[in-house]
Amino acid sequence: MSTDAQETDDDDLRERITNFLRRNFPQIQMHGGSAAIQNIDQETGEVSIQLGGACSGCGISPMTIQAIKSRMVKEIPEITKVHADTGMEGMGGEGAQEGMEPSFPGETTDESEGRDEGPQAPF
């Protein structure tokens, strides 16, 4: 396959994955989280997704990850396996990498001044 054709295929698949996440998991963004595509391997059909923001440290993120893994392979035929995590696995909450500490909607810190952390909880 030519490089141009491969880039077009990569872009198309990336767009479909992004649309899948927005359509099926709007709660990620609504709750102050984010989902970023880290890697797409079209040869093996594997995709890596990184959840961040409020997803890091969220108690239900393991269920969100499991739902993403099971539903994406059903809805996007080219995908055979999904790797998804919050970057917090295996850290036990200690020694978290910089920028990977849990954050919560409406929470502000010196570094995040001026950034919108998402909607605040109604309670």
Coordinates of C-alpha atoms in Angstrom, one line a residue:
M1 CA 0.0 0.0 0.0
S2 CA 1.3 3.4 -0.8
T3 CA 2.2 5.8 2.0
D4 CA -0.6 8.3 0.9
A5 CA -3.2 5.6 0.9
Q6 CA -2.1 4.3 4.3
E7 CA -2.2 7.8 5.8
T8 CA -5.8 8.2 4.4
D9 CA -6.8 4.8 5.9
D10 CA -5.2 5.8 9.2
D11 CA -7.0 9.1 9.3
D12 CA -10.3 7.4 8.4
L13 CA -9.9 4.8 11.1
R14 CA -8.8 7.4 13.7
E15 CA -11.9 9.5 12.8
R16 CA -14.2 6.5 13.3
I17 CA -12.6 5.7 16.6
T18 CA -13.0 9.3 17.8
N19 CA -16.6 9.4 16.7
F20 CA -17.2 6.0 18.4
L21 CA -15.9 7.4 21.7
R22 CA -17.9 10.6 21.4
R23 CA -21.1 8.8 20.5
N24 CA -20.9 6.0 22.9
F25 CA -19.1 7.6 25.9
P26 CA -20.2 11.2 26.2
Q27 CA -20.0 10.9 29.9
I28 CA -16.2 10.9 29.7
Q29 CA -16.1 14.5 28.6
M30 CA -19.2 15.5 30.5
H31 CA -17.5 14.4 33.7
G32 CA -14.2 16.2 33.0
G33 CA -12.3 13.3 31.6
S34 CA -10.7 12.8 28.2
A35 CA -10.0 9.9 25.9
A36 CA -7.0 10.1 23.5
I37 CA -5.9 7.6 20.8
Q38 CA -2.3 6.7 21.6
N39 CA -1.6 4.2 18.8
I40 CA -3.4 2.5 16.0
D41 CA -1.8 -0.6 14.4
Q42 CA -3.8 -1.4 11.3
E43 CA -1.8 -4.6 10.6
T44 CA -2.8 -6.2 13.9
G45 CA -6.0 -4.3 14.4
E46 CA -4.9 -3.1 17.8
V47 CA -5.7 0.3 19.3
S48 CA -4.4 2.0 22.4
I49 CA -6.6 4.5 24.2
Q50 CA -5.5 6.6 27.2
L51 CA -8.2 8.0 29.5
G52 CA -7.1 11.1 31.4
G53 CA -8.4 14.1 33.4
A54 CA -11.1 13.1 35.8
C55 CA -10.9 9.5 34.6
S56 CA -7.5 9.2 36.4
G57 CA -8.5 8.0 39.9
C58 CA -12.2 7.7 39.1
G59 CA -13.8 4.7 40.7
I60 CA -15.9 3.7 37.7
S61 CA -13.1 4.1 35.1
P62 CA -12.4 0.3 35.1
M63 CA -16.0 -0.2 34.0
T64 CA -15.7 2.5 31.3
I65 CA -12.5 0.9 30.1
Q66 CA -14.1 -2.6 29.9
A67 CA -17.1 -1.2 28.0
I68 CA -14.8 0.6 25.5
K69 CA -12.8 -2.6 25.0
S70 CA -15.8 -4.8 24.4
R71 CA -18.0 -2.4 22.3
M72 CA -15.2 -1.0 20.0
V73 CA -14.3 -4.4 18.6
K74 CA -18.0 -5.1 17.9
E75 CA -18.7 -1.7 16.2
I76 CA -15.5 -1.2 14.2
P77 CA -14.7 -4.3 12.2
E78 CA -11.0 -3.5 11.6
I79 CA -10.3 -3.5 15.3
T80 CA -9.4 -6.8 16.9
K81 CA -8.1 -5.7 20.3
V82 CA -8.3 -2.5 22.4
H83 CA -5.7 -1.5 25.0
A84 CA -7.2 1.2 27.3
D85 CA -6.1 2.6 30.7
T86 CA -5.9 5.7 32.8
G87 CA -2.1 5.6 33.3
M88 CA -2.7 5.0 37.0
E89 CA -2.6 1.1 36.8
G90 CA 0.1 -0.5 38.9
M91 CA 0.9 2.8 40.7
G92 CA -1.3 2.2 43.7
G93 CA -1.9 6.0 43.8
E94 CA 1.7 6.6 44.8
G95 CA 4.5 7.7 42.5
A96 CA 2.1 8.9 39.8
Q97 CA 3.8 10.4 36.9
E98 CA 3.6 14.2 36.6
G99 CA 0.4 15.3 35.0
M100 CA -1.4 12.0 35.8
E101 CA -2.7 12.9 39.3
P102 CA -6.5 12.6 39.7
S103 CA -8.4 15.7 38.8
F104 CA -12.1 16.5 39.3
P105 CA -14.5 18.7 37.5
G106 CA -14.5 22.2 39.0
E107 CA -11.2 21.7 40.8
T108 CA -8.6 24.4 40.2
T109 CA -4.9 24.4 40.8
D110 CA -2.2 27.0 40.1
E111 CA -1.2 25.1 37.0
S112 CA -4.8 24.9 35.6
E113 CA -5.8 28.5 36.0
G114 CA -7.9 29.6 33.1
R115 CA -8.7 26.0 32.0
D116 CA -12.2 24.7 32.0
E117 CA -12.3 21.5 34.0
G118 CA -15.8 20.7 32.7
P119 CA -19.3 20.9 34.3
Q120 CA -19.6 21.0 38.0
A121 CA -21.7 18.4 39.8
P122 CA -25.2 19.6 40.6
F123 CA -24.8 18.8 44.3

